[in-house]
C-alpha cells in the first residue's frame, strides 16, 4: 500500500520560503507521477505541480510558476516542493499525491499546513 507523509509546513512571512517534503513508501515510484495540490479554506483543492519520477520532468500551475520548484531524491524516495516568494494567497493545506501511470489510481498524503502572513 502506497503511503505518503508530508512535512515542512509552517508559518512564514510574505516573501519568505519553505520547503515541503513528501516521503513515499509502498510502491515502485518509477511508475508514478508525483504531484502537489493545495486547498485553502472554503475553496476546492487545486493543482500546484507535478513531477515524473523517472524523467524528472515537471509541470506547474500558472499561479506558482517561477516561484515553486518540485524535485525528487530517488535514494530517499522523497519529493520536495520548494516554495519561494510566498504570498498570503499561498496559504493552504498542501497535499502530496501519487498517480500510478495508466491506472487512474491516486494516493494522497495527510497534508501539511502552510500559512503566509502579510
mmCIF file of N, CA, C and O in Angstrom, residues 36-113:
data_model
loop_
_atom_site.group_PDB
_atom_site.id
_atom_site.type_symbol
_atom_site.label_atom_id
_atom_site.label_comp_id
_atom_site.label_asym_id
_atom_site.label_seq_id
_atom_site.Cartn_x
_atom_site.Cartn_y
_atom_site.Cartn_z
ATOM 1 N N UNK A 36 1.788 17.816 -6.277
ATOM 2 C CA UNK A 36 1.414 18.619 -5.115
ATOM 3 C C UNK A 36 0.117 19.356 -5.432
ATOM 4 O O UNK A 36 -0.038 19.900 -6.536
ATOM 5 N N UNK A 37 -0.769 19.351 -4.460
ATOM 6 C CA UNK A 37 -2.041 20.058 -4.533
ATOM 7 C C UNK A 37 -2.175 20.902 -3.268
ATOM 8 O O UNK A 37 -1.456 20.684 -2.296
ATOM 9 N N UNK A 38 -3.111 21.833 -3.293
ATOM 10 C CA UNK A 38 -3.365 22.615 -2.090
ATOM 11 C C UNK A 38 -4.837 22.944 -1.980
ATOM 12 O O UNK A 38 -5.552 22.992 -2.991
ATOM 13 N N UNK A 39 -5.260 23.172 -0.752
ATOM 14 C CA UNK A 39 -6.654 23.512 -0.506
ATOM 15 C C UNK A 39 -6.715 24.599 0.552
ATOM 16 O O UNK A 39 -6.307 24.395 1.702
ATOM 17 N N UNK A 40 -7.213 25.757 0.137
ATOM 18 C CA UNK A 40 -7.396 26.874 1.044
ATOM 19 C C UNK A 40 -8.781 26.775 1.675
ATOM 20 O O UNK A 40 -9.682 26.144 1.120
ATOM 21 N N UNK A 41 -8.982 27.416 2.829
ATOM 22 C CA UNK A 41 -10.289 27.361 3.489
ATOM 23 C C UNK A 41 -11.406 27.842 2.579
ATOM 24 O O UNK A 41 -11.299 28.902 1.950
ATOM 25 N N UNK A 42 -12.439 27.038 2.474
ATOM 26 C CA UNK A 42 -13.597 27.411 1.681
ATOM 27 C C UNK A 42 -13.423 27.258 0.190
ATOM 28 O O UNK A 42 -14.317 27.640 -0.580
ATOM 29 N N UNK A 43 -12.300 26.698 -0.235
ATOM 30 C CA UNK A 43 -12.030 26.536 -1.662
ATOM 31 C C UNK A 43 -11.794 25.065 -2.002
ATOM 32 O O UNK A 43 -11.512 24.249 -1.130
ATOM 33 N N UNK A 44 -11.905 24.771 -3.281
ATOM 34 C CA UNK A 44 -11.640 23.418 -3.740
ATOM 35 C C UNK A 44 -10.130 23.156 -3.790
ATOM 36 O O UNK A 44 -9.323 24.086 -3.907
ATOM 37 N N UNK A 45 -9.796 21.875 -3.704
ATOM 38 C CA UNK A 45 -8.398 21.502 -3.833
ATOM 39 C C UNK A 45 -7.930 21.823 -5.252
ATOM 40 O O UNK A 45 -8.637 21.536 -6.224
ATOM 41 N N UNK A 46 -6.736 22.407 -5.365
ATOM 42 C CA UNK A 46 -6.242 22.797 -6.669
ATOM 43 C C UNK A 46 -4.850 22.234 -6.918
ATOM 44 O O UNK A 46 -4.065 22.019 -5.992
ATOM 45 N N UNK A 47 -4.557 22.037 -8.182
ATOM 46 C CA UNK A 47 -3.273 21.525 -8.627
ATOM 47 C C UNK A 47 -2.192 22.583 -8.454
ATOM 48 O O UNK A 47 -2.396 23.758 -8.759
ATOM 49 N N UNK A 48 -1.029 22.146 -7.959
ATOM 50 C CA UNK A 48 0.119 23.037 -7.817
ATOM 51 C C UNK A 48 1.195 22.673 -8.842
ATOM 52 O O UNK A 48 1.695 23.525 -9.573
ATOM 53 N N UNK A 49 1.566 21.405 -8.887
ATOM 54 C CA UNK A 49 2.595 20.979 -9.811
ATOM 55 C C UNK A 49 2.796 19.481 -9.749
ATOM 56 O O UNK A 49 2.293 18.817 -8.840
ATOM 57 N N UNK A 50 3.554 18.960 -10.721
ATOM 58 C CA UNK A 50 3.781 17.535 -10.781
ATOM 59 C C UNK A 50 5.167 17.242 -11.315
ATOM 60 O O UNK A 50 5.778 18.080 -11.994
ATOM 61 N N UNK A 51 5.685 16.060 -10.982
ATOM 62 C CA UNK A 51 6.974 15.607 -11.487
ATOM 63 C C UNK A 51 6.854 14.139 -11.856
ATOM 64 O O UNK A 51 6.221 13.357 -11.139
ATOM 65 N N UNK A 52 7.453 13.800 -12.996
ATOM 66 C CA UNK A 52 7.512 12.383 -13.358
ATOM 67 C C UNK A 52 8.767 11.810 -12.731
ATOM 68 O O UNK A 52 9.855 12.333 -12.945
ATOM 69 N N UNK A 53 8.590 10.758 -11.954
ATOM 70 C CA UNK A 53 9.679 10.264 -11.124
ATOM 71 C C UNK A 53 10.912 9.900 -11.941
ATOM 72 O O UNK A 53 12.024 10.241 -11.582
ATOM 73 N N UNK A 54 10.726 9.225 -13.053
ATOM 74 C CA UNK A 54 11.889 8.747 -13.795
ATOM 75 C C UNK A 54 12.603 9.882 -14.524
ATOM 76 O O UNK A 54 13.803 10.086 -14.332
ATOM 77 N N UNK A 55 11.866 10.633 -15.311
ATOM 78 C CA UNK A 55 12.499 11.658 -16.146
ATOM 79 C C UNK A 55 12.812 12.931 -15.376
ATOM 80 O O UNK A 55 13.663 13.715 -15.799
ATOM 81 N N UNK A 56 12.088 13.151 -14.279
ATOM 82 C CA UNK A 56 12.263 14.390 -13.537
ATOM 83 C C UNK A 56 11.602 15.593 -14.188
ATOM 84 O O UNK A 56 11.803 16.720 -13.748
ATOM 85 N N UNK A 57 10.817 15.353 -15.236
ATOM 86 C CA UNK A 57 10.135 16.462 -15.900
ATOM 87 C C UNK A 57 9.032 16.999 -14.990
ATOM 88 O O UNK A 57 8.378 16.253 -14.269
ATOM 89 N N UNK A 58 8.851 18.312 -15.038
ATOM 90 C CA UNK A 58 7.919 18.978 -14.143
ATOM 91 C C UNK A 58 6.917 19.824 -14.912
ATOM 92 O O UNK A 58 7.159 20.229 -16.053
ATOM 93 N N UNK A 59 5.821 20.104 -14.238
ATOM 94 C CA UNK A 59 4.772 20.963 -14.803
ATOM 95 C C UNK A 59 4.124 21.681 -13.636
ATOM 96 O O UNK A 59 3.895 21.074 -12.582
ATOM 97 N N UNK A 60 3.820 22.987 -13.824
ATOM 98 C CA UNK A 60 3.320 23.797 -12.727
ATOM 99 C C UNK A 60 2.061 24.559 -13.110
ATOM 100 O O UNK A 60 1.870 24.930 -14.269
ATOM 101 N N UNK A 61 1.261 24.842 -12.102
ATOM 102 C CA UNK A 61 0.151 25.761 -12.290
ATOM 103 C C UNK A 61 0.700 27.165 -12.533
ATOM 104 O O UNK A 61 1.755 27.536 -12.004
ATOM 105 N N UNK A 62 -0.035 27.941 -13.299
ATOM 106 C CA UNK A 62 0.420 29.301 -13.615
ATOM 107 C C UNK A 62 0.618 30.131 -12.354
ATOM 108 O O UNK A 62 1.495 30.995 -12.310
ATOM 109 N N UNK A 63 -0.184 29.881 -11.337
ATOM 110 C CA UNK A 63 -0.142 30.701 -10.126
ATOM 111 C C UNK A 63 1.154 30.542 -9.335
ATOM 112 O O UNK A 63 1.490 31.393 -8.512
ATOM 113 N N UNK A 64 1.887 29.454 -9.586
ATOM 114 C CA UNK A 64 3.117 29.221 -8.826
ATOM 115 C C UNK A 64 4.350 29.164 -9.720
ATOM 116 O O UNK A 64 5.479 29.082 -9.221
ATOM 117 N N UNK A 65 4.159 29.199 -11.014
ATOM 118 C CA UNK A 65 5.267 29.070 -11.950
ATOM 119 C C UNK A 65 6.298 30.171 -11.705
ATOM 120 O O UNK A 65 5.946 31.346 -11.547
ATOM 121 N N UNK A 66 7.554 29.773 -11.636
ATOM 122 C CA UNK A 66 8.626 30.726 -11.385
ATOM 123 C C UNK A 66 8.915 30.956 -9.913
ATOM 124 O O UNK A 66 9.943 31.537 -9.563
ATOM 125 N N UNK A 67 8.014 30.490 -9.030
ATOM 126 C CA UNK A 67 8.218 30.643 -7.586
ATOM 127 C C UNK A 67 8.404 29.297 -6.891
ATOM 128 O O UNK A 67 9.144 29.206 -5.909
ATOM 129 N N UNK A 68 7.736 28.283 -7.372
ATOM 130 C CA UNK A 68 7.788 26.955 -6.759
ATOM 131 C C UNK A 68 8.571 26.006 -7.658
ATOM 132 O O UNK A 68 8.504 26.099 -8.893
ATOM 133 N N UNK A 69 9.287 25.088 -7.025
ATOM 134 C CA UNK A 69 10.065 24.081 -7.758
ATOM 135 C C UNK A 69 9.870 22.722 -7.114
ATOM 136 O O UNK A 69 10.012 22.583 -5.888
ATOM 137 N N UNK A 70 9.560 21.735 -7.941
ATOM 138 C CA UNK A 70 9.417 20.350 -7.471
ATOM 139 C C UNK A 70 10.663 19.581 -7.874
ATOM 140 O O UNK A 70 11.140 19.690 -9.011
ATOM 141 N N UNK A 71 11.160 18.786 -6.937
ATOM 142 C CA UNK A 71 12.311 17.925 -7.218
ATOM 143 C C UNK A 71 12.108 16.597 -6.488
ATOM 144 O O UNK A 71 11.182 16.462 -5.683
ATOM 145 N N UNK A 72 12.974 15.628 -6.789
ATOM 146 C CA UNK A 72 12.865 14.351 -6.074
ATOM 147 C C UNK A 72 14.246 13.799 -5.809
ATOM 148 O O UNK A 72 15.197 14.078 -6.538
ATOM 149 N N UNK A 73 14.311 13.005 -4.750
ATOM 150 C CA UNK A 73 15.531 12.310 -4.369
ATOM 151 C C UNK A 73 15.226 10.817 -4.468
ATOM 152 O O UNK A 73 14.517 10.266 -3.631
ATOM 153 N N UNK A 74 15.764 10.195 -5.496
ATOM 154 C CA UNK A 74 15.445 8.787 -5.741
ATOM 155 C C UNK A 74 15.895 7.903 -4.585
ATOM 156 O O UNK A 74 15.205 6.968 -4.200
ATOM 157 N N UNK A 75 17.048 8.204 -4.031
ATOM 158 C CA UNK A 75 17.594 7.359 -2.974
ATOM 159 C C UNK A 75 16.728 7.391 -1.720
ATOM 160 O O UNK A 75 16.640 6.407 -0.983
ATOM 161 N N UNK A 76 16.103 8.535 -1.487
ATOM 162 C CA UNK A 76 15.283 8.697 -0.273
ATOM 163 C C UNK A 76 13.802 8.490 -0.547
ATOM 164 O O UNK A 76 12.988 8.604 0.377
ATOM 165 N N UNK A 77 13.424 8.245 -1.817
ATOM 166 C CA UNK A 77 12.003 8.126 -2.175
ATOM 167 C C UNK A 77 11.215 9.320 -1.652
ATOM 168 O O UNK A 77 10.131 9.185 -1.071
ATOM 169 N N UNK A 78 11.768 10.495 -1.874
ATOM 170 C CA UNK A 78 11.175 11.719 -1.346
ATOM 171 C C UNK A 78 11.039 12.760 -2.454
ATOM 172 O O UNK A 78 11.948 12.905 -3.280
ATOM 173 N N UNK A 79 9.917 13.437 -2.443
ATOM 174 C CA UNK A 79 9.649 14.523 -3.373
ATOM 175 C C UNK A 79 9.585 15.815 -2.569
ATOM 176 O O UNK A 79 9.060 15.826 -1.434
ATOM 177 N N UNK A 80 10.094 16.878 -3.145
ATOM 178 C CA UNK A 80 10.157 18.168 -2.461
ATOM 179 C C UNK A 80 9.371 19.219 -3.229
ATOM 180 O O UNK A 80 9.276 19.169 -4.450
ATOM 181 N N UNK A 81 8.854 20.182 -2.474
ATOM 182 C CA UNK A 81 8.245 21.366 -3.061
ATOM 183 C C UNK A 81 8.930 22.573 -2.430
ATOM 184 O O UNK A 81 8.681 22.894 -1.266
ATOM 185 N N UNK A 82 9.806 23.190 -3.186
ATOM 186 C CA UNK A 82 10.484 24.408 -2.728
ATOM 187 C C UNK A 82 9.610 25.593 -3.102
ATOM 188 O O UNK A 82 9.307 25.794 -4.289
ATOM 189 N N UNK A 83 9.223 26.358 -2.107
ATOM 190 C CA UNK A 83 8.326 27.487 -2.325
ATOM 191 C C UNK A 83 9.051 28.775 -1.952
ATOM 192 O O UNK A 83 9.438 28.955 -0.797
ATOM 193 N N UNK A 84 9.230 29.640 -2.935
ATOM 194 C CA UNK A 84 9.899 30.925 -2.725
ATOM 195 C C UNK A 84 8.921 32.059 -3.004
ATOM 196 O O UNK A 84 7.880 31.856 -3.634
ATOM 197 N N UNK A 85 9.275 33.228 -2.554
ATOM 198 C CA UNK A 85 8.461 34.428 -2.772
ATOM 199 C C UNK A 85 7.006 34.159 -2.394
ATOM 200 O O UNK A 85 6.079 34.480 -3.161
ATOM 201 N N UNK A 86 6.806 33.598 -1.228
ATOM 202 C CA UNK A 86 5.465 33.212 -0.815
ATOM 203 C C UNK A 86 4.557 34.421 -0.625
ATOM 204 O O UNK A 86 5.006 35.502 -0.196
ATOM 205 N N UNK A 87 3.289 34.214 -0.943
ATOM 206 C CA UNK A 87 2.269 35.251 -0.836
ATOM 207 C C UNK A 87 1.179 34.789 0.119
ATOM 208 O O UNK A 87 0.968 33.575 0.289
ATOM 209 N N UNK A 88 0.442 35.713 0.718
ATOM 210 C CA UNK A 88 -0.655 35.296 1.596
ATOM 211 C C UNK A 88 -1.640 34.356 0.899
ATOM 212 O O UNK A 88 -2.194 33.456 1.549
ATOM 213 N N UNK A 89 -1.839 34.532 -0.384
ATOM 214 C CA UNK A 89 -2.773 33.670 -1.107
ATOM 215 C C UNK A 89 -2.247 32.249 -1.319
ATOM 216 O O UNK A 89 -2.975 31.386 -1.816
ATOM 217 N N UNK A 90 -1.004 32.001 -0.938
ATOM 218 C CA UNK A 90 -0.476 30.631 -0.963
ATOM 219 C C UNK A 90 -0.865 29.855 0.294
ATOM 220 O O UNK A 90 -0.585 28.662 0.386
ATOM 221 N N UNK A 91 -1.483 30.529 1.239
ATOM 222 C CA UNK A 91 -1.912 29.864 2.469
ATOM 223 C C UNK A 91 -2.916 28.762 2.155
ATOM 224 O O UNK A 91 -3.931 28.998 1.493
ATOM 225 N N UNK A 92 -2.610 27.556 2.620
ATOM 226 C CA UNK A 92 -3.451 26.398 2.323
ATOM 227 C C UNK A 92 -2.873 25.175 3.028
ATOM 228 O O UNK A 92 -1.755 25.209 3.544
ATOM 229 N N UNK A 93 -3.647 24.099 2.998
ATOM 230 C CA UNK A 93 -3.106 22.781 3.328
ATOM 231 C C UNK A 93 -2.552 22.199 2.034
ATOM 232 O O UNK A 93 -3.260 22.161 1.014
ATOM 233 N N UNK A 94 -1.307 21.783 2.086
ATOM 234 C CA UNK A 94 -0.641 21.243 0.908
ATOM 235 C C UNK A 94 -0.600 19.712 1.008
ATOM 236 O O UNK A 94 -0.217 19.163 2.049
ATOM 237 N N UNK A 95 -0.997 19.087 -0.089
ATOM 238 C CA UNK A 95 -1.082 17.634 -0.152
ATOM 239 C C UNK A 95 -0.152 17.080 -1.223
ATOM 240 O O UNK A 95 -0.065 17.635 -2.322
ATOM 241 N N UNK A 96 0.479 15.988 -0.896
ATOM 242 C CA UNK A 96 1.249 15.224 -1.861
ATOM 243 C C UNK A 96 0.346 14.137 -2.432
ATOM 244 O O UNK A 96 -0.497 13.583 -1.710
ATOM 245 N N UNK A 97 0.513 13.843 -3.722
ATOM 246 C CA UNK A 97 -0.275 12.800 -4.359
ATOM 247 C C UNK A 97 0.613 11.964 -5.264
ATOM 248 O O UNK A 97 1.573 12.477 -5.842
ATOM 249 N N UNK A 98 0.263 10.693 -5.384
ATOM 250 C CA UNK A 98 0.977 9.781 -6.279
ATOM 251 C C UNK A 98 -0.026 9.182 -7.254
ATOM 252 O O UNK A 98 -1.020 8.581 -6.825
ATOM 253 N N UNK A 99 0.220 9.379 -8.538
ATOM 254 C CA UNK A 99 -0.654 8.854 -9.595
ATOM 255 C C UNK A 99 0.062 7.713 -10.304
ATOM 256 O O UNK A 99 1.108 7.939 -10.930
ATOM 257 N N UNK A 100 -0.520 6.519 -10.226
ATOM 258 C CA UNK A 100 0.043 5.381 -10.931
ATOM 259 C C UNK A 100 -0.257 5.536 -12.420
ATOM 260 O O UNK A 100 -1.440 5.582 -12.811
ATOM 261 N N UNK A 101 0.770 5.633 -13.228
ATOM 262 C CA UNK A 101 0.609 5.913 -14.652
ATOM 263 C C UNK A 101 -0.220 4.824 -15.327
ATOM 264 O O UNK A 101 0.056 3.637 -15.177
ATOM 265 N N UNK A 102 -1.246 5.254 -16.038
ATOM 266 C CA UNK A 102 -2.051 4.330 -16.809
ATOM 267 C C UNK A 102 -3.158 3.643 -16.049
ATOM 268 O O UNK A 102 -3.917 2.860 -16.626
ATOM 269 N N UNK A 103 -3.304 3.921 -14.738
ATOM 270 C CA UNK A 103 -4.297 3.183 -13.968
ATOM 271 C C UNK A 103 -5.429 4.036 -13.437
ATOM 272 O O UNK A 103 -6.495 3.526 -13.143
ATOM 273 N N UNK A 104 -5.201 5.315 -13.288
ATOM 274 C CA UNK A 104 -6.197 6.169 -12.661
ATOM 275 C C UNK A 104 -6.161 6.137 -11.145
ATOM 276 O O UNK A 104 -6.923 6.852 -10.491
ATOM 277 N N UNK A 105 -5.295 5.305 -10.571
ATOM 278 C CA UNK A 105 -5.187 5.248 -9.118
ATOM 279 C C UNK A 105 -4.421 6.463 -8.615
ATOM 280 O O UNK A 105 -3.369 6.804 -9.146
ATOM 281 N N UNK A 106 -4.921 7.077 -7.562
ATOM 282 C CA UNK A 106 -4.256 8.217 -6.932
ATOM 283 C C UNK A 106 -4.229 7.991 -5.438
ATOM 284 O O UNK A 106 -5.246 7.629 -4.836
ATOM 285 N N UNK A 107 -3.092 8.254 -4.851
ATOM 286 C CA UNK A 107 -2.905 8.151 -3.404
ATOM 287 C C UNK A 107 -2.580 9.526 -2.853
ATOM 288 O O UNK A 107 -1.864 10.311 -3.495
ATOM 289 N N UNK A 108 -3.082 9.794 -1.646
ATOM 290 C CA UNK A 108 -2.911 11.110 -1.025
ATOM 291 C C UNK A 108 -2.153 10.989 0.286
ATOM 292 O O UNK A 108 -2.325 10.012 1.037
ATOM 293 N N UNK A 109 -1.393 12.029 0.591
ATOM 294 C CA UNK A 109 -0.855 12.178 1.927
ATOM 295 C C UNK A 109 -1.861 12.870 2.824
ATOM 296 O O UNK A 109 -2.974 13.217 2.392
ATOM 297 N N UNK A 110 -1.473 13.085 4.062
ATOM 298 C CA UNK A 110 -2.401 13.642 5.050
ATOM 299 C C UNK A 110 -2.453 15.167 5.004
ATOM 300 O O UNK A 110 -3.373 15.762 5.575
ATOM 301 N N UNK A 111 -1.495 15.786 4.348
ATOM 302 C CA UNK A 111 -1.482 17.230 4.214
ATOM 303 C C UNK A 111 -0.632 17.917 5.267
ATOM 304 O O UNK A 111 -0.437 17.396 6.369
ATOM 305 N N UNK A 112 -0.125 19.084 4.911
ATOM 306 C CA UNK A 112 0.642 19.910 5.839
ATOM 307 C C UNK A 112 0.238 21.369 5.638
ATOM 308 O O UNK A 112 0.084 21.828 4.510
ATOM 309 N N UNK A 113 0.043 22.064 6.744
ATOM 310 C CA UNK A 113 -0.464 23.439 6.690
ATOM 311 C C UNK A 113 0.666 24.418 6.391
ATOM 312 O O UNK A 113 1.727 24.379 7.023
#
